[in-house]
CSV table of N, CA and C in Angstrom, one decimal:
chain,number,residue,atom,x,y,z
A,19,GLN,N,-18.4,52.5,262.5
A,19,GLN,CA,-17.1,52.6,262.9
A,19,GLN,C,-16.9,52.4,264.4
A,20,VAL,N,-15.9,51.6,264.7
A,20,VAL,CA,-15.6,51.3,266.1
A,20,VAL,C,-14.2,51.8,266.4
A,21,GLN,N,-14.0,52.5,267.5
A,21,GLN,CA,-12.7,53.0,268.0
A,21,GLN,C,-12.4,52.4,269.3
A,22,LEU,N,-11.2,51.9,269.5
A,22,LEU,CA,-10.7,51.5,270.8
A,22,LEU,C,-9.6,52.4,271.2
A,23,VAL,N,-9.6,52.9,272.4
A,23,VAL,CA,-8.6,53.8,272.9
A,23,VAL,C,-8.1,53.2,274.2
A,24,GLU,N,-6.7,53.0,274.3
A,24,GLU,CA,-6.1,52.4,275.5
A,24,GLU,C,-5.5,53.6,276.3
A,25,SER,N,-5.3,53.3,277.6
A,25,SER,CA,-4.7,54.2,278.4
A,25,SER,C,-4.0,53.4,279.6
A,26,GLY,N,-3.1,54.1,280.3
A,26,GLY,CA,-2.5,53.5,281.5
A,26,GLY,C,-1.2,52.9,281.4
A,27,GLY,N,-0.6,52.9,280.2
A,27,GLY,CA,0.8,52.4,280.1
A,27,GLY,C,1.8,53.4,280.7
A,28,GLY,N,3.0,52.9,280.8
A,28,GLY,CA,4.1,53.8,281.4
A,28,GLY,C,5.3,53.0,281.7
A,29,LEU,N,6.1,53.6,282.6
A,29,LEU,CA,7.4,53.0,283.0
A,29,LEU,C,7.2,52.6,284.5
A,30,VAL,N,7.6,51.4,284.8
A,30,VAL,CA,7.5,50.9,286.1
A,30,VAL,C,8.7,50.0,286.4
A,31,GLN,N,9.1,49.9,287.7
A,31,GLN,CA,10.2,49.0,288.1
A,31,GLN,C,9.7,47.6,288.2
A,32,ALA,N,10.6,46.6,288.0
A,32,ALA,CA,10.3,45.2,288.2
A,32,ALA,C,9.6,45.0,289.5
A,33,GLY,N,8.5,44.2,289.5
A,33,GLY,CA,7.8,44.0,290.7
A,33,GLY,C,6.6,44.9,291.0
A,34,GLY,N,6.6,46.0,290.2
A,34,GLY,CA,5.5,46.9,290.3
A,34,GLY,C,4.3,46.6,289.6
A,35,SER,N,3.3,47.5,289.6
A,35,SER,CA,2.0,47.2,289.0
A,35,SER,C,1.6,48.4,288.1
A,36,LEU,N,0.8,48.0,287.1
A,36,LEU,CA,0.2,49.0,286.2
A,36,LEU,C,-1.2,48.5,285.9
A,37,ARG,N,-2.1,49.4,285.6
A,37,ARG,CA,-3.5,49.0,285.1
A,37,ARG,C,-3.7,49.7,283.8
A,38,LEU,N,-4.0,48.8,282.8
A,38,LEU,CA,-4.4,49.3,281.5
A,38,LEU,C,-5.9,49.3,281.3
A,39,SER,N,-6.4,50.3,280.6
A,39,SER,CA,-7.8,50.4,280.3
A,39,SER,C,-8.0,50.7,278.9
A,40,CYS,N,-9.2,50.2,278.4
A,40,CYS,CA,-9.5,50.4,277.0
A,40,CYS,C,-11.0,50.6,276.9
A,41,ALA,N,-11.3,51.7,276.2
A,41,ALA,CA,-12.7,52.1,276.0
A,41,ALA,C,-13.1,52.0,274.5
A,42,ALA,N,-14.2,51.3,274.2
A,42,ALA,CA,-14.7,51.2,272.9
A,42,ALA,C,-15.8,52.2,272.6
A,43,SER,N,-15.7,52.9,271.5
A,43,SER,CA,-16.8,53.9,271.2
A,43,SER,C,-17.3,53.6,269.8
A,44,GLY,N,-18.5,54.2,269.6
A,44,GLY,CA,-19.2,54.0,268.3
A,44,GLY,C,-20.6,53.6,268.6
A,45,ARG,N,-21.3,53.3,267.6
A,45,ARG,CA,-22.7,52.8,267.7
A,45,ARG,C,-22.7,51.4,268.0
A,46,ILE,N,-22.3,51.0,269.2
A,46,ILE,CA,-22.1,49.7,269.7
A,46,ILE,C,-23.4,49.1,270.3
A,47,PHE,N,-23.8,47.9,269.9
A,47,PHE,CA,-24.9,47.2,270.6
A,47,PHE,C,-24.3,46.2,271.6
A,48,SER,N,-23.3,45.5,271.1
A,48,SER,CA,-22.6,44.5,272.0
A,48,SER,C,-21.3,44.2,271.5
A,49,ILE,N,-20.4,43.7,272.3
A,49,ILE,CA,-19.1,43.2,271.9
A,49,ILE,C,-18.9,41.8,272.4
A,50,ASN,N,-18.4,40.9,271.6
A,50,ASN,CA,-18.2,39.5,272.0
A,50,ASN,C,-17.0,39.4,272.9
A,51,THR,N,-15.9,38.9,272.4
A,51,THR,CA,-14.7,38.8,273.2
A,51,THR,C,-13.8,40.0,273.1
A,52,MET,N,-13.3,40.5,274.2
A,52,MET,CA,-12.4,41.6,274.2
A,52,MET,C,-11.1,41.0,274.8
A,53,GLY,N,-10.0,41.7,274.5
A,53,GLY,CA,-8.7,41.1,274.9
A,53,GLY,C,-7.6,42.1,274.9
A,54,TRP,N,-6.5,41.7,275.4
A,54,TRP,CA,-5.2,42.4,275.3
A,54,TRP,C,-4.2,41.5,274.7
A,55,TYR,N,-3.4,42.1,273.8
A,55,TYR,CA,-2.3,41.5,273.1
A,55,TYR,C,-1.1,42.4,273.3
A,56,ARG,N,0.1,41.9,273.1
A,56,ARG,CA,1.3,42.7,273.2
A,56,ARG,C,2.3,42.3,272.1
A,57,GLN,N,3.1,43.3,271.8
A,57,GLN,CA,4.2,43.1,270.9
A,57,GLN,C,5.5,43.7,271.3
A,58,ALA,N,6.5,42.9,271.6
A,58,ALA,CA,7.8,43.4,272.0
A,58,ALA,C,8.6,43.6,270.7
A,59,PRO,N,9.6,44.5,270.8
A,59,PRO,CA,10.5,44.8,269.6
A,59,PRO,C,11.1,43.5,269.0
A,60,GLY,N,10.9,43.3,267.8
A,60,GLY,CA,11.5,42.2,267.1
A,60,GLY,C,10.7,40.9,267.2
A,61,LYS,N,9.5,41.0,267.9
A,61,LYS,CA,8.7,39.8,268.1
A,61,LYS,C,7.3,39.9,267.5
A,62,HIS,N,6.6,38.8,267.3
A,62,HIS,CA,5.3,38.8,266.9
A,62,HIS,C,4.3,39.3,268.0
A,63,ARG,N,3.2,39.8,267.5
A,63,ARG,CA,2.1,40.1,268.5
A,63,ARG,C,1.6,38.8,269.1
A,64,GLU,N,1.4,38.9,270.5
A,64,GLU,CA,1.0,37.7,271.2
A,64,GLU,C,-0.2,38.0,272.1
A,65,LEU,N,-1.0,36.9,272.3
A,65,LEU,CA,-2.1,37.1,273.2
A,65,LEU,C,-1.6,37.2,274.7
A,66,VAL,N,-2.3,38.1,275.4
A,66,VAL,CA,-2.0,38.3,276.8
A,66,VAL,C,-3.2,37.7,277.6
A,67,ALA,N,-4.4,38.2,277.3
A,67,ALA,CA,-5.6,37.7,278.0
A,67,ALA,C,-6.8,38.1,277.2
A,68,THR,N,-7.8,37.3,277.3
A,68,THR,CA,-9.1,37.6,276.7
A,68,THR,C,-10.2,37.4,277.7
A,69,ILE,N,-11.4,38.0,277.4
A,69,ILE,CA,-12.5,37.9,278.3
A,69,ILE,C,-13.8,37.9,277.4
A,70,SER,N,-14.6,37.0,277.6
A,70,SER,CA,-15.9,36.9,276.8
A,70,SER,C,-16.9,37.8,277.4
A,71,SER,N,-18.0,38.0,276.6
A,71,SER,CA,-19.1,38.8,277.1
A,71,SER,C,-19.7,38.2,278.4
A,72,GLY,N,-19.5,36.9,278.6
A,72,GLY,CA,-20.0,36.2,279.8
A,72,GLY,C,-18.9,36.2,280.8
A,73,ARG,N,-17.8,36.8,280.6
A,73,ARG,CA,-16.7,37.0,281.5
A,73,ARG,C,-15.9,35.7,281.7
A,74,ASP,N,-15.9,34.8,280.8
A,74,ASP,CA,-15.0,33.7,280.7
A,74,ASP,C,-13.6,34.3,280.3
A,75,THR,N,-12.5,33.9,281.0
A,75,THR,CA,-11.2,34.5,280.8
A,75,THR,C,-10.2,33.4,280.3
A,76,ASN,N,-9.2,33.9,279.6
A,76,ASN,CA,-8.1,33.1,279.1
A,76,ASN,C,-6.9,33.9,279.2
A,77,TYR,N,-5.8,33.3,279.7
A,77,TYR,CA,-4.5,34.0,279.9
A,77,TYR,C,-3.4,33.2,279.3
A,78,ALA,N,-2.4,34.0,278.8
A,78,ALA,CA,-1.2,33.4,278.4
A,78,ALA,C,-0.5,32.8,279.6
A,79,ASP,N,0.2,31.7,279.5
A,79,ASP,CA,0.9,31.0,280.6
A,79,ASP,C,1.8,32.0,281.3
A,80,SER,N,2.5,32.9,280.5
A,80,SER,CA,3.5,33.8,281.1
A,80,SER,C,2.9,34.8,282.0
A,81,VAL,N,1.6,35.0,282.0
A,81,VAL,CA,1.0,36.1,282.8
A,81,VAL,C,0.1,35.5,283.9
A,82,LYS,N,-0.2,34.3,283.8
A,82,LYS,CA,-1.2,33.7,284.8
A,82,LYS,C,-0.7,33.9,286.2
A,83,GLY,N,-1.7,34.3,287.0
A,83,GLY,CA,-1.4,34.6,288.4
A,83,GLY,C,-0.8,36.0,288.7
A,84,ARG,N,-0.5,36.7,287.6
A,84,ARG,CA,0.0,38.1,287.8
A,84,ARG,C,-0.9,39.1,287.2
A,85,PHE,N,-1.5,38.8,286.1
A,85,PHE,CA,-2.4,39.7,285.4
A,85,PHE,C,-3.9,39.3,285.6
A,86,THR,N,-4.8,40.3,285.6
A,86,THR,CA,-6.2,40.0,285.7
A,86,THR,C,-6.9,40.9,284.7
A,87,ILE,N,-7.7,40.3,283.9
A,87,ILE,CA,-8.5,41.0,282.9
A,87,ILE,C,-10.0,41.1,283.4
A,88,SER,N,-10.6,42.3,283.2
A,88,SER,CA,-12.0,42.5,283.6
A,88,SER,C,-12.6,43.4,282.5
A,89,ARG,N,-13.9,43.4,282.5
A,89,ARG,CA,-14.7,44.2,281.6
A,89,ARG,C,-16.0,44.7,282.2
A,90,ASP,N,-16.4,45.8,281.6
A,90,ASP,CA,-17.7,46.4,282.0
A,90,ASP,C,-18.5,46.4,280.7
A,91,ASN,N,-19.5,45.5,280.6
A,91,ASN,CA,-20.2,45.5,279.3
A,91,ASN,C,-21.1,46.7,279.1
A,92,ALA,N,-21.6,47.3,280.1
A,92,ALA,CA,-22.4,48.5,280.0
A,92,ALA,C,-21.6,49.7,279.4
A,93,ARG,N,-20.4,49.7,279.8
A,93,ARG,CA,-19.5,50.9,279.4
A,93,ARG,C,-18.6,50.5,278.2
A,94,ASN,N,-18.7,49.2,277.8
A,94,ASN,CA,-17.8,48.8,276.7
A,94,ASN,C,-16.3,49.0,277.0
A,95,THR,N,-15.9,48.7,278.2
A,95,THR,CA,-14.5,48.9,278.5
A,95,THR,C,-13.9,47.5,279.0
A,96,VAL,N,-12.6,47.4,278.8
A,96,VAL,CA,-11.9,46.3,279.3
A,96,VAL,C,-10.6,46.8,280.0
A,97,SER,N,-10.2,46.1,281.1
A,97,SER,CA,-9.1,46.6,281.8
A,97,SER,C,-8.1,45.4,282.0
A,98,LEU,N,-6.9,45.7,282.3
A,98,LEU,CA,-5.9,44.7,282.6
A,98,LEU,C,-5.1,45.1,283.7
A,99,GLN,N,-5.2,44.5,284.9
A,99,GLN,CA,-4.4,44.8,286.1
A,99,GLN,C,-3.2,43.9,286.0
A,100,MET,N,-2.0,44.5,286.0
A,100,MET,CA,-0.8,43.8,285.8
A,100,MET,C,0.0,44.0,287.1
A,101,ASN,N,0.3,42.9,287.8
A,101,ASN,CA,1.1,42.9,289.0
A,101,ASN,C,2.3,42.1,288.9
A,102,ALA,N,3.3,42.3,289.8
A,102,ALA,CA,4.5,41.6,289.7
A,102,ALA,C,5.2,41.7,288.4
A,103,LEU,N,5.2,42.9,287.8
A,103,LEU,CA,5.7,43.0,286.4
A,103,LEU,C,7.2,42.6,286.3
A,104,LYS,N,7.5,42.1,285.2
A,104,LYS,CA,8.9,41.7,284.9
A,104,LYS,C,9.4,42.4,283.7
A,105,PRO,N,10.7,42.5,283.5
A,105,PRO,CA,11.3,43.2,282.3
A,105,PRO,C,10.8,42.6,281.0
A,106,GLU,N,10.5,41.3,281.0
A,106,GLU,CA,10.1,40.6,279.8
A,106,GLU,C,8.6,41.0,279.5
A,107,ASP,N,7.9,41.7,280.4
A,107,ASP,CA,6.6,42.2,280.0
A,107,ASP,C,6.6,43.5,279.2
A,108,THR,N,7.8,44.0,279.0
A,108,THR,CA,8.0,45.2,278.3
A,108,THR,C,7.5,45.0,276.8
A,109,ALA,N,6.5,45.8,276.4
A,109,ALA,CA,6.0,45.7,275.1
A,109,ALA,C,5.0,46.8,274.8
A,110,VAL,N,4.5,46.9,273.6
A,110,VAL,CA,3.3,47.7,273.3
A,110,VAL,C,2.1,46.8,273.5
A,111,TYR,N,1.2,47.3,274.3
A,111,TYR,CA,0.0,46.5,274.6
A,111,TYR,C,-1.2,47.1,273.8
A,112,TYR,N,-1.9,46.1,273.1
A,112,TYR,CA,-3.0,46.5,272.2
A,112,TYR,C,-4.3,45.9,272.8
A,113,CYS,N,-5.4,46.7,272.7
A,113,CYS,CA,-6.7,46.3,273.0
A,113,CYS,C,-7.4,45.7,271.8
A,114,ASN,N,-8.2,44.7,271.9
A,114,ASN,CA,-8.8,44.1,270.8
A,114,ASN,C,-10.3,43.8,271.1
A,115,ALA,N,-11.1,44.0,270.1
A,115,ALA,CA,-12.5,43.5,270.2
A,115,ALA,C,-12.8,42.6,269.0
A,116,ASP,N,-13.0,41.3,269.2
A,116,ASP,CA,-13.0,40.4,268.1
A,116,ASP,C,-14.3,40.5,267.2
A,117,GLN,N,-15.4,40.8,267.8
A,117,GLN,CA,-16.7,40.9,267.1
A,117,GLN,C,-17.6,41.9,267.7
A,118,VAL,N,-17.8,43.0,267.0
A,118,VAL,CA,-18.6,44.1,267.5
A,118,VAL,C,-19.9,44.2,266.7
A,119,ILE,N,-21.0,44.1,267.5
A,119,ILE,CA,-22.3,44.2,266.8
A,119,ILE,C,-22.8,45.6,267.0
A,120,LEU,N,-23.0,46.3,265.9
A,120,LEU,CA,-23.4,47.7,266.0
A,120,LEU,C,-24.9,47.8,266.1
A,121,THR,N,-25.4,49.0,266.4
A,121,THR,CA,-26.9,49.2,266.6
A,121,THR,C,-27.6,49.0,265.3
A,122,SER,N,-26.9,49.1,264.2
A,122,SER,CA,-27.5,48.8,262.9
A,122,SER,C,-27.6,47.3,262.6
A,123,ARG,N,-27.0,46.5,263.5
A,123,ARG,CA,-26.9,45.1,263.4
A,123,ARG,C,-25.8,44.7,262.4
A,124,ALA,N,-25.1,45.6,261.9
A,124,ALA,CA,-23.8,45.3,261.2
A,124,ALA,C,-22.8,44.8,262.2
A,125,ILE,N,-21.9,44.0,261.7
A,125,ILE,CA,-20.8,43.4,262.5
A,125,ILE,C,-19.5,43.9,262.1
A,126,THR,N,-18.7,44.3,263.0
A,126,THR,CA,-17.3,44.7,262.7
A,126,THR,C,-16.4,43.6,263.4
A,127,TYR,N,-15.4,43.1,262.6
A,127,TYR,CA,-14.5,42.1,263.1
A,127,TYR,C,-13.1,42.7,263.3
A,128,GLY,N,-12.5,42.3,264.4
A,128,GLY,CA,-11.1,42.6,264.6
A,128,GLY,C,-10.7,44.0,264.8
A,129,ALA,N,-11.4,44.7,265.7
A,129,ALA,CA,-11.1,46.1,266.0
A,129,ALA,C,-9.9,46.2,266.9
A,130,TRP,N,-8.9,47.1,266.7
A,130,TRP,CA,-7.7,47.2,267.5
A,130,TRP,C,-7.6,48.7,267.9
A,131,GLY,N,-7.0,48.8,269.1
A,131,GLY,CA,-6.6,50.1,269.6
A,131,GLY,C,-5.2,50.5,269.0
A,132,GLN,N,-4.8,51.7,269.3
A,132,GLN,CA,-3.5,52.2,268.8
A,132,GLN,C,-2.3,51.7,269.5
A,133,GLY,N,-2.5,51.1,270.7
A,133,GLY,CA,-1.4,50.6,271.5
A,133,GLY,C,-0.9,51.5,272.6
A,134,THR,N,-0.5,51.0,273.7
A,134,THR,CA,0.1,51.8,274.8
A,134,THR,C,1.4,51.1,275.2
A,135,GLN,N,2.4,51.8,275.4
A,135,GLN,CA,3.7,51.3,275.8
A,135,GLN,C,3.8,51.0,277.3
A,136,VAL,N,4.3,49.8,277.6
A,136,VAL,CA,4.6,49.4,278.9
A,136,VAL,C,6.0,49.0,279.0
A,137,THR,N,6.8,49.7,279.9
A,137,THR,CA,8.2,49.4,280.0
A,137,THR,C,8.5,49.1,281.4
A,138,VAL,N,9.1,47.9,281.6
A,138,VAL,CA,9.5,47.5,283.0
A,138,VAL,C,11.0,47.4,283.1
A,139,SER,N,11.5,48.2,284.0
A,139,SER,CA,12.9,48.3,284.2
A,139,SER,C,13.4,47.3,285.3
A,140,SER,N,14.6,46.8,285.1
A,140,SER,CA,15.1,45.8,286.1
A,140,SER,C,15.8,46.5,287.2
């Protein structure tokens, strides 16, 4: 079993910053790609940013230059620094681990956190 727990959401004014963190727990040997996704009311869940175990990053065009994803492989954590926030960034943000190799060598695919709310006021 793998659990992802997010923290750091909240309410911020436009132009402000927030930092989201996500910690993976369980009998984890390694995690391939970790990432952040978001879902606004009435919209589909969308990719925000991903980072591979080798720290290759990928960002949605809408957040490039404003958001920075990072990870600590030893601690199985991933963070998202969000700057210059806009009202359209308002959403529930979800942490994802696409492929988790457990110490038993079993593999878990598609682990998700419970989500954390980010609200940006204009």
